[in-house]
Amino acid sequence: MEAPANVVNLRRRQRGERDPVRTREAILETATQEFAAKGLNGARVDTIAKRSRANKRMIYHYFGDKAGLYLAVLEKTYAAIRMAEIGLQLSDRDPVDGMKQLVQFTWNYFIQHPEFLSLLGTENLHRARYLKQSRRIRELHSPLIDMISKLIERGVRIGVFRPDVDAVQLYITIAALGFFYLSNRHTLSTIFGRELDTPERLATRGRHIEEVVLGYLRP
Amino acid sequence: MEAPANVVNLRRRQRGERDPVRTREAILETATQEFAAKGLNGARVDTIAKRSRANKRMIYHYFGDKAGLYLAVLEKTYAAIRMAEIGLQLSDRDPVDGMKQLVQFTWNYFIQHPEFLSLLGTENLHRARYLKQSRRIRELHSPLIDMISKLIERGVRIGVFRPDVDAVQLYITIAALGFFYLSNRHTLSTIFGRELDTPERLATRGRHIEEVVLGYLRP
DNA sequence: TCTGCAAGTAACCGATCGGTTACTAATGCA
DNA sequence: TGCATTAGTAACCGATCGGTTACTTGCAGA
């Protein structure tokens, strides 16, 4: 009995046994965690090798070098959020409802994908040096901008949104409101002396973000 | 002729000549740039020594180790923003004007102090490990929270602000709107294919942030 | 003016870590 | 079935880098 191709084998690989797809996948997944937790400079190739149960040599075999592995992680992470965004189906009745859905989608995606937030921070520390190398990511535009544009247009037409709202600015704003809270929760919670990532506090923040965006958009 | 005490001597120090205040200060300033540019792991002690024209041994003399130097940089940077915040004098007439001033102050401070944004990111990558060690920083609360509370209170009383606004949430929101744009400008500008830090674009973002905050606060 | 201590210098060291060498062996296909 | 290909292993290597050693020297206060 063999597992079908393209499906990752969950059984623990025996010494010497080959499974290139799974090995590559395991390295990539472990590397995502490691780069997200430690940044590009803090991440250790040996740690990734050990935790993914792959030989260090395999990392160089599949990804060339540490930077190549990091770039692969970045591409996978960006591709994942773009895929999720494409899957977002907004209510086509009320633009107010549609905007709420979009805002909550973004907030929930950030909560569920802390590795995306961390890698974004790391990549910016490096002045987007790696992202600039990836034609694939550069061309992977967010569909949210278009969705926001259309929502604004419809909302303005039926008089529920203010005019003269820039879709790109609003896109940045919606991301910003969630990103800052989650990305800086360690320093913020230390200074405020209270946890920020309990389910209640996260829900409270989610409501606030929605109120800010929708409050702003009122005519 | 000697320079008075506590005033940093600008003349280039000669070999062997002593000036402990200036040496310490030069190391701290250079370290701030280095840690902001490269993060804690990417920063190089030798680079800091060379650029500050101090002997590497002096870094260990004054700050113990690399982490001690980083903590000193963090403390200095936090103290600086708190000092600036304390110096902020808001219009005591119109709460709308007061809030605009507070929002623009925050935005301008972030533009003028990119090292603060970067260090904040670095510190959060390290899960606030160093900030937690500093009693000084932990007790250095932002006066902005209080200012926001009072502005909201007055604004609600005279009917220009909506009720039920949480001051801490709004504080986080005001910081978020500026932080995200500036901190992630490298990835954002790569994907949008346009510069984000020209004076015009910065002014546009500043206006947007103000509109979002004041738009939201309307009753 | 003497002197103890802090400030300063240069050379060095050992651990870490990204990357490589040299090799073995499983696998798919001619 | 045999063989080229490529997955996989283990041991190793050299550069980097945080930190130290061993020493010298300027200078404030006795």
Coordinates of C-alpha atoms (C1' of nucleotides) in Angstrom, one line a residue:
Chain A
M1 CA 0.0 0.0 0.0
E2 CA 1.4 3.3 -1.1
A3 CA 0.1 6.8 -0.3
P4 CA -1.1 8.5 -3.5
A5 CA 1.2 11.1 -5.1
N6 CA 1.0 14.7 -3.9
V7 CA -0.5 13.7 -0.6
V8 CA 1.9 14.2 2.3
N9 CA 2.7 10.9 4.1
L10 CA 2.1 11.2 7.8
R11 CA 3.9 8.1 8.9
R12 CA 7.3 8.8 10.4
R13 CA 9.9 8.4 7.7
Q14 CA 12.4 5.6 8.4
R15 CA 16.1 6.1 8.1
G16 CA 17.2 6.2 4.5
E17 CA 13.7 6.0 3.2
R18 CA 12.9 8.6 0.5
D19 CA 10.0 11.0 0.3
P20 CA 11.2 14.2 -1.4
V21 CA 7.8 15.9 -1.4
R22 CA 7.4 15.4 2.3
T23 CA 10.9 16.3 3.2
R24 CA 10.7 19.6 1.3
E25 CA 7.4 20.3 2.8
A26 CA 8.6 19.6 6.3
I27 CA 11.6 21.8 6.0
L28 CA 9.4 24.7 4.6
E29 CA 6.9 24.4 7.4
T30 CA 9.5 24.2 10.1
A31 CA 11.4 27.1 8.6
T32 CA 8.3 29.2 8.6
Q33 CA 7.9 28.7 12.3
E34 CA 11.6 29.3 12.9
F35 CA 11.9 32.5 10.8
A36 CA 8.6 33.8 12.3
A37 CA 9.9 33.2 15.9
K38 CA 13.4 34.4 15.5
G39 CA 13.7 36.5 12.4
L40 CA 16.1 36.0 9.5
N41 CA 19.2 36.5 11.5
G42 CA 18.1 34.8 14.7
A43 CA 16.8 31.6 12.8
R44 CA 19.2 28.7 12.8
V45 CA 19.6 26.3 9.9
D46 CA 20.6 23.5 12.3
T47 CA 17.5 24.0 14.3
I48 CA 15.3 23.8 11.2
A49 CA 17.1 20.6 10.1
K50 CA 16.7 19.0 13.5
R51 CA 13.1 20.0 14.0
S52 CA 12.0 18.9 10.5
R53 CA 13.9 15.6 11.0
A54 CA 15.7 16.4 7.7
N55 CA 19.4 16.3 7.2
K56 CA 20.9 19.8 7.0
R57 CA 22.3 19.0 3.6
M58 CA 18.7 18.6 2.3
I59 CA 18.0 22.3 3.1
Y60 CA 20.8 23.3 0.8
H61 CA 19.8 20.6 -1.7
Y62 CA 16.2 22.0 -2.0
F63 CA 16.7 25.7 -1.3
G64 CA 20.3 26.6 -2.1
D65 CA 21.1 28.6 1.0
K66 CA 19.5 30.2 4.1
A67 CA 18.3 33.2 2.1
G68 CA 16.8 30.9 -0.5
L69 CA 14.9 29.0 2.2
Y70 CA 13.7 32.3 3.7
L71 CA 12.5 33.5 0.3
A72 CA 10.6 30.3 -0.2
V73 CA 8.9 30.8 3.2
L74 CA 8.0 34.3 2.3
E75 CA 6.5 33.3 -1.1
K76 CA 4.5 30.5 0.5
T77 CA 3.2 32.8 3.2
Y78 CA 2.2 35.6 0.7
A79 CA 0.6 33.0 -1.6
A80 CA -1.4 31.7 1.3
I81 CA -2.9 35.1 2.3
R82 CA -3.7 35.9 -1.3
M83 CA -5.5 32.6 -1.7
A84 CA -7.5 33.3 1.4
E85 CA -8.4 36.8 0.2
I86 CA -9.5 35.4 -3.2
G87 CA -11.8 33.0 -1.4
L88 CA -13.5 35.8 0.4
Q89 CA -17.1 36.2 -0.7
L90 CA -18.7 39.5 0.4
S91 CA -22.4 40.1 0.8
D92 CA -23.6 41.8 -2.4
R93 CA -26.6 43.4 -0.8
D94 CA -25.5 45.9 1.8
P95 CA -22.1 47.6 1.3
V96 CA -22.0 48.2 5.1
D97 CA -22.3 44.5 5.7
G98 CA -19.7 43.8 3.0
M99 CA -17.3 46.1 4.6
K100 CA -17.8 44.6 8.0
Q101 CA -17.1 41.2 6.5
L102 CA -13.9 42.4 4.9
V103 CA -12.7 44.0 8.1
Q104 CA -13.4 40.9 10.2
F105 CA -11.9 38.7 7.6
T106 CA -8.6 40.6 7.8
W107 CA -8.7 40.7 11.6
N108 CA -9.3 37.0 11.9
Y109 CA -6.7 36.1 9.3
F110 CA -4.1 38.0 11.3
I111 CA -5.1 36.3 14.5
Q112 CA -4.9 32.9 12.9
H113 CA -1.6 33.6 11.0
P114 CA 0.9 35.2 13.4
E115 CA 3.7 34.0 11.1
F116 CA 2.5 36.3 8.4
L117 CA 2.7 39.3 10.7
S118 CA 6.2 38.4 12.0
L119 CA 7.6 37.7 8.5
L120 CA 6.2 41.0 7.3
G121 CA 8.1 42.7 10.1
T122 CA 11.3 40.8 9.4
E123 CA 11.1 41.6 5.7
N124 CA 10.7 45.3 6.4
L125 CA 13.6 45.3 8.7
H126 CA 15.5 44.0 5.7
R127 CA 14.0 46.8 3.6
A128 CA 12.0 44.3 1.5
R129 CA 15.3 43.0 0.0
Y130 CA 14.0 39.5 -0.5
L131 CA 10.4 40.4 -1.5
K132 CA 11.9 42.6 -4.3
Q133 CA 13.7 39.5 -5.7
S134 CA 10.5 37.6 -6.0
R135 CA 8.6 38.4 -9.2
R136 CA 6.0 36.0 -8.1
I137 CA 5.2 38.0 -4.9
R138 CA 5.5 41.4 -6.6
E139 CA 2.8 40.4 -9.1
L140 CA 0.6 38.9 -6.4
H141 CA -1.6 41.9 -5.8
S142 CA -4.2 41.8 -3.1
P143 CA -7.8 41.5 -4.4
L144 CA -9.0 43.3 -1.3
I145 CA -8.1 46.7 -2.9
D146 CA -10.6 46.0 -5.7
M147 CA -13.2 44.7 -3.3
I148 CA -12.8 47.9 -1.2
S149 CA -13.1 50.1 -4.2
K150 CA -16.3 48.5 -5.3
L151 CA -17.8 48.6 -1.8
I152 CA -17.0 52.3 -1.5
E153 CA -18.5 53.0 -4.9
R154 CA -21.7 51.2 -4.1
G155 CA -21.9 52.7 -0.6
V156 CA -21.4 56.2 -1.9
R157 CA -24.0 55.7 -4.6
I158 CA -26.7 54.6 -2.1
G159 CA -25.6 57.2 0.3
V160 CA -24.3 55.1 3.2
F161 CA -20.6 55.9 2.8
R162 CA -18.9 59.3 2.6
P163 CA -17.4 60.4 -0.7
D164 CA -13.7 60.9 -1.5
V165 CA -12.4 57.8 0.3
D166 CA -9.1 56.4 -1.1
A167 CA -9.3 52.6 -1.4
V168 CA -5.6 52.1 -1.0
Q169 CA -5.4 54.3 2.1
L170 CA -8.4 52.4 3.6
Y171 CA -6.8 49.1 2.8
I172 CA -3.7 50.1 4.7
T173 CA -5.8 51.4 7.5
I174 CA -7.8 48.2 7.9
A175 CA -4.6 46.2 8.0
A176 CA -2.9 48.7 10.3
L177 CA -5.6 48.5 13.0
G178 CA -5.1 44.8 13.4
F179 CA -1.4 44.5 12.7
F180 CA -0.2 46.9 15.3
Y181 CA -2.3 45.4 18.1
L182 CA -1.1 41.9 17.4
S183 CA 2.4 42.5 16.3
N184 CA 3.2 44.7 19.3
R185 CA 1.2 42.9 21.8
H186 CA 4.2 41.9 23.9
T187 CA 5.4 45.4 24.5
L188 CA 1.9 46.8 24.8
S189 CA 0.8 44.2 27.3
T190 CA 4.0 44.7 29.3
I191 CA 3.3 48.4 29.6
F192 CA -0.4 48.1 30.2
G193 CA 0.2 45.3 32.6
R194 CA -2.6 43.1 31.1
E195 CA -2.8 40.3 28.6
L196 CA -4.1 41.4 25.1
D197 CA -4.5 38.0 23.5
T198 CA -7.3 36.5 25.5
P199 CA -10.3 35.6 23.3
E200 CA -12.4 38.4 25.0
R201 CA -9.8 41.1 24.4
L202 CA -9.3 40.0 20.8
A203 CA -13.1 40.2 20.3
T204 CA -13.1 43.6 21.9
R205 CA -10.4 44.8 19.6
G206 CA -12.2 43.3 16.6
R207 CA -15.3 45.3 17.5
H208 CA -13.3 48.5 17.9
I209 CA -11.7 48.1 14.5
E210 CA -15.1 47.6 12.9
E211 CA -16.5 50.7 14.7
V212 CA -13.5 52.8 13.6
V213 CA -13.7 51.8 9.9
L214 CA -17.5 52.0 9.7
G215 CA -17.7 55.1 11.9
Y216 CA -15.2 56.8 9.6
L217 CA -17.1 55.8 6.4
R218 CA -20.4 57.3 7.5
P219 CA -21.4 60.2 5.2
Chain B
M1 CA 39.8 76.4 27.5
E2 CA 37.8 73.3 28.5
A3 CA 34.3 72.5 27.5
P4 CA 31.9 72.7 30.5
A5 CA 30.9 69.4 32.2
N6 CA 27.9 67.5 30.8
V7 CA 28.2 69.2 27.4
V8 CA 29.4 66.9 24.7
N9 CA 32.6 67.9 23.2
L10 CA 32.4 68.0 19.4
R11 CA 36.1 68.2 18.7
R12 CA 37.4 64.9 17.4
R13 CA 39.0 63.0 20.3
Q14 CA 42.7 62.4 20.0
R15 CA 44.2 59.0 20.5
G16 CA 44.5 58.2 24.2
E17 CA 42.6 61.4 25.2
R18 CA 39.8 60.7 27.7
D19 CA 36.2 61.8 27.6
P20 CA 34.0 59.2 29.2
V21 CA 30.8 61.1 28.8
R22 CA 31.3 61.6 25.1
T23 CA 32.5 58.1 24.5
R24 CA 29.5 56.6 26.2
E25 CA 27.2 58.9 24.4
A26 CA 28.8 58.1 21.0
I27 CA 28.5 54.4 21.6
L28 CA 24.8 54.7 22.6
E29 CA 24.0 56.9 19.6
T30 CA 25.8 54.7 17.1
A31 CA 24.2 51.6 18.7
T32 CA 20.7 53.1 18.3
Q33 CA 21.3 53.4 14.6
E34 CA 22.8 49.9 14.3
F35 CA 20.1 48.1 16.2
A36 CA 17.4 50.1 14.4
A37 CA 18.9 49.2 11.0
K38 CA 19.8 45.6 11.7
G39 CA 17.8 44.4 14.7
L40 CA 19.3 42.8 17.8
N41 CA 20.8 39.7 16.0
G42 CA 21.9 41.5 12.9
A43 CA 23.7 44.3 14.7
R44 CA 27.4 43.9 15.0
V45 CA 29.3 45.0 18.1
D46 CA 32.5 45.6 16.0
T47 CA 30.5 47.9 13.7
I48 CA 29.3 49.9 16.6
A49 CA 32.8 50.2 18.0
K50 CA 34.3 51.3 14.7
R51 CA 31.5 53.8 13.8
S52 CA 31.5 55.4 17.2
R53 CA 35.3 55.6 17.1
A54 CA 35.4 53.8 20.4
N55 CA 37.4 50.7 21.3
K56 CA 35.2 47.6 21.4
R57 CA 36.4 47.0 25.0
M58 CA 34.7 50.3 26.0
I59 CA 31.3 48.9 25.0
Y60 CA 31.8 46.1 27.5
H61 CA 33.2 48.6 30.0
Y62 CA 30.1 50.8 29.9
F63 CA 27.3 48.4 29.0
G64 CA 28.4 44.9 30.1
D65 CA 27.4 43.0 27.0
K66 CA 25.5 43.3 23.7
A67 CA 22.2 42.8 25.4
G68 CA 23.0 45.5 28.0
L69 CA 23.8 47.9 25.2
Y70 CA 20.6 47.0 23.5
L71 CA 18.6 47.6 26.7
A72 CA 20.3 51.0 27.2
V73 CA 19.3 51.9 23.7
L74 CA 15.7 50.8 24.3
E75 CA 15.5 52.8 27.6
K76 CA 16.9 55.9 25.9
T77 CA 14.5 55.6 23.0
Y78 CA 11.4 55.1 25.2
A79 CA 12.5 57.9 27.5
A80 CA 12.8 60.2 24.5
I81 CA 9.2 59.6 23.2
R82 CA 7.8 59.9 26.7
M83 CA 9.6 63.2 27.1
A84 CA 8.2 64.5 23.8
E85 CA 4.7 63.3 24.8
I86 CA 4.9 65.2 28.1
G87 CA 5.9 68.3 26.2
L88 CA 2.7 68.2 24.1
Q89 CA 0.4 71.1 24.8
L90 CA -3.1 70.6 23.4
S91 CA -5.6 73.3 22.6
D92 CA -7.9 73.5 25.7
R93 CA -10.7 75.1 23.7
D94 CA -12.0 72.7 21.1
P95 CA -11.6 68.9 21.8
V96 CA -11.7 68.4 18.0
D97 CA -8.7 70.6 17.5
G98 CA -7.0 69.0 20.5
M99 CA -7.5 65.5 19.0
K100 CA -6.2 66.7 15.7
Q101 CA -3.1 68.0 17.4
L102 CA -2.6 64.7 19.2
V103 CA -3.0 62.7 16.1
Q104 CA -0.6 64.9 14.1
F105 CA 1.9 64.9 16.9
T106 CA 2.0 61.1 17.0
W107 CA 2.3 60.9 13.2
N108 CA 5.1 63.4 13.0
Y109 CA 7.0 61.8 15.9
F110 CA 6.9 58.5 14.0
I111 CA 8.1 60.1 10.8
Q112 CA 11.0 61.8 12.6
H113 CA 12.0 58.8 14.7
P114 CA 12.1 55.7 12.5
E115 CA 14.5 54.2 15.1
F116 CA 11.6 54.1 17.6
L117 CA 9.5 52.1 15.2
S118 CA 12.2 49.7 14.3
L119 CA 13.2 49.0 17.9
L120 CA 9.6 48.5 18.8
G121 CA 9.4 45.8 16.1
T122 CA 12.7 44.2 17.2
E123 CA 11.6 44.2 20.8
N124 CA 8.3 42.5 19.9
L125 CA 10.1 39.8 17.8
H126 CA 11.9 39.1 21.1
R127 CA 8.6 39.0 22.9
A128 CA 9.4 42.1 25.0
R129 CA 12.1 40.1 26.8
Y130 CA 14.3 43.2 27.4
L131 CA 11.6 45.7 28.0
K132 CA 10.3 43.4 30.8
Q133 CA 13.7 43.6 32.4
S134 CA 13.5 47.4 32.6
R135 CA 11.5 48.6 35.6
R136 CA 12.2 52.1 34.3
I137 CA 10.4 51.6 31.0
R138 CA 7.6 49.5 32.5
E139 CA 6.8 52.4 34.8
L140 CA 7.1 55.0 32.0
H141 CA 3.4 55.2 31.0
S142 CA 2.3 57.3 28.1
P143 CA 0.6 60.5 29.1
L144 CA -1.3 60.3 25.8
I145 CA -3.8 57.9 27.3
D146 CA -4.8 60.5 29.9
M147 CA -4.9 63.3 27.3
I148 CA -7.2 61.1 25.1
S149 CA -9.4 60.3 28.0
K150 CA -9.9 64.0 28.9
L151 CA -10.4 65.0 25.2
I152 CA -13.1 62.3 24.8
E153 CA -14.8 63.3 28.0
R154 CA -15.0 67.0 27.0
G155 CA -15.9 66.1 23.5
V156 CA -18.8 63.9 24.6
R157 CA -20.0 66.5 27.1
I158 CA -20.3 69.2 24.4
G159 CA -21.7 66.8 21.9
V160 CA -19.0 66.7 19.3
F161 CA -17.7 63.1 20.0
R162 CA -19.6 59.9 20.2
P163 CA -20.0 58.2 23.6
D164 CA -18.6 54.9 24.7
V165 CA -15.1 55.3 23.1
D166 CA -12.4 53.4 24.9
A167 CA -9.3 55.7 25.4
V168 CA -6.8 52.8 25.3
Q169 CA -8.3 51.3 22.2
L170 CA -8.2 54.7 20.5
Y171 CA -4.6 55.3 21.7
I172 CA -3.6 52.0 20.0
T173 CA -5.6 52.9 16.9
I174 CA -3.9 56.3 16.5
A175 CA -0.4 54.7 16.9
A176 CA -1.4 51.8 14.6
L177 CA -2.5 54.1 11.7
G178 CA 0.9 55.7 11.5
F179 CA 3.1 52.7 12.6
F180 CA 1.9 50.3 10.0
Y181 CA 2.3 52.6 7.1
L182 CA 5.9 53.7 8.1
S183 CA 7.1 50.4 9.4
N184 CA 6.0 48.4 6.4
R185 CA 6.7 50.9 3.8
H186 CA 9.3 48.8 2.1
T187 CA 7.0 45.9 1.4
L188 CA 4.0 48.1 0.7
S189 CA 5.9 50.3 -1.8
T190 CA 7.3 47.2 -3.5
I191 CA 3.9 45.8 -4.0
F192 CA 2.2 49.0 -5.0
G193 CA 5.1 50.0 -7.1
R194 CA 5.3 53.5 -5.8
E195 CA 7.3 55.3 -3.1
L196 CA 5.4 56.0 0.1
D197 CA 7.8 58.3 1.8
T198 CA 7.9 61.3 -0.3
P199 CA 6.8 64.5 1.6
E200 CA 3.5 64.6 -0.4
R201 CA 2.6 60.9 0.3
L202 CA 3.4 61.4 4.0
A203 CA 1.2 64.4 4.2
T204 CA -1.6 62.5 2.4
R205 CA -1.4 59.7 4.9
G206 CA -1.3 62.2 7.7
R207 CA -4.6 63.7 6.5
H208 CA -6.2 60.3 6.0
I209 CA -5.3 59.3 9.6
E210 CA -6.8 62.5 10.9
E211 CA -10.0 61.9 8.9
V212 CA -10.3 58.3 10.1
V213 CA -9.9 59.2 13.8
L214 CA -12.1 62.3 13.7
G215 CA -14.6 60.7 11.3
Y216 CA -14.9 57.8 13.7
L217 CA -15.3 60.1 16.7
R218 CA -18.3 62.0 15.3
P219 CA -21.5 61.4 17.3
Chain C
dT1 C1' 53.3 65.8 42.9
dC2 C1' 52.2 61.4 43.6
dT3 C1' 49.0 57.6 42.9
dG4 C1' 44.9 54.7 42.4
dC5 C1' 41.5 54.0 39.4
dA6 C1' 38.8 54.5 35.5
dA7 C1' 39.5 55.1 30.5
dG8 C1' 41.5 53.4 26.6
dT9 C1' 44.2 50.1 23.2
dA10 C1' 45.3 46.0 20.6
dA11 C1' 45.6 41.5 20.0
dC12 C1' 43.5 37.4 20.9
dC13 C1' 40.2 33.4 21.7
dG14 C1' 36.6 29.9 21.5
dA15 C1' 32.0 28.9 20.3
dT16 C1' 28.8 29.2 16.9
dC17 C1' 26.9 28.6 12.5
dG18 C1' 26.3 28.8 7.5
dG19 C1' 27.8 26.0 4.2
dT20 C1' 30.6 21.9 2.1
dT21 C1' 32.8 17.4 1.3
dA22 C1' 32.6 12.7 0.5
dC23 C1' 30.0 9.3 0.6
dT24 C1' 25.8 5.8 0.6
dA25 C1' 21.6 4.1 -1.1
dA26 C1' 16.7 4.2 -2.7
dT27 C1' 14.1 4.7 -6.9
dG28 C1' 12.3 5.1 -11.5
dC29 C1' 13.0 3.8 -16.0
dA30 C1' 15.5 2.2 -20.4
Chain D
dT1 C1' 18.0 -5.9 -14.1
dG2 C1' 21.2 -2.6 -14.1
dC3 C1' 22.3 2.0 -14.0
dA4 C1' 21.8 7.1 -13.8
dT5 C1' 19.7 10.2 -11.0
dT6 C1' 18.8 12.3 -6.9
dA7 C1' 17.5 11.8 -1.9
dG8 C1' 19.8 11.2 2.1
dT9 C1' 23.7 10.8 5.9
dA10 C1' 27.6 12.2 8.8
dA11 C1' 31.5 14.4 9.6
dC12 C1' 33.8 18.3 8.8
dC13 C1' 35.5 23.3 7.8
dG14 C1' 36.5 28.1 7.9
dA15 C1' 34.7 32.7 8.7
dT16 C1' 32.4 35.4 11.9
dC17 C1' 31.6 37.5 16.1
dG18 C1' 30.7 38.2 21.0
dG19 C1' 33.5 38.6 24.5
dT20 C1' 38.2 38.6 27.1
dT21 C1' 43.1 39.2 28.3
dA22 C1' 46.8 41.8 29.2
dC23 C1' 48.4 45.9 29.1
dT24 C1' 49.0 51.2 28.9
dT25 C1' 47.9 55.9 30.1
dG26 C1' 45.3 60.1 31.5
dC27 C1' 43.7 62.5 35.3
dA28 C1' 41.1 63.9 39.7
dG29 C1' 41.7 64.1 44.3
dA30 C1' 44.8 63.4 48.5

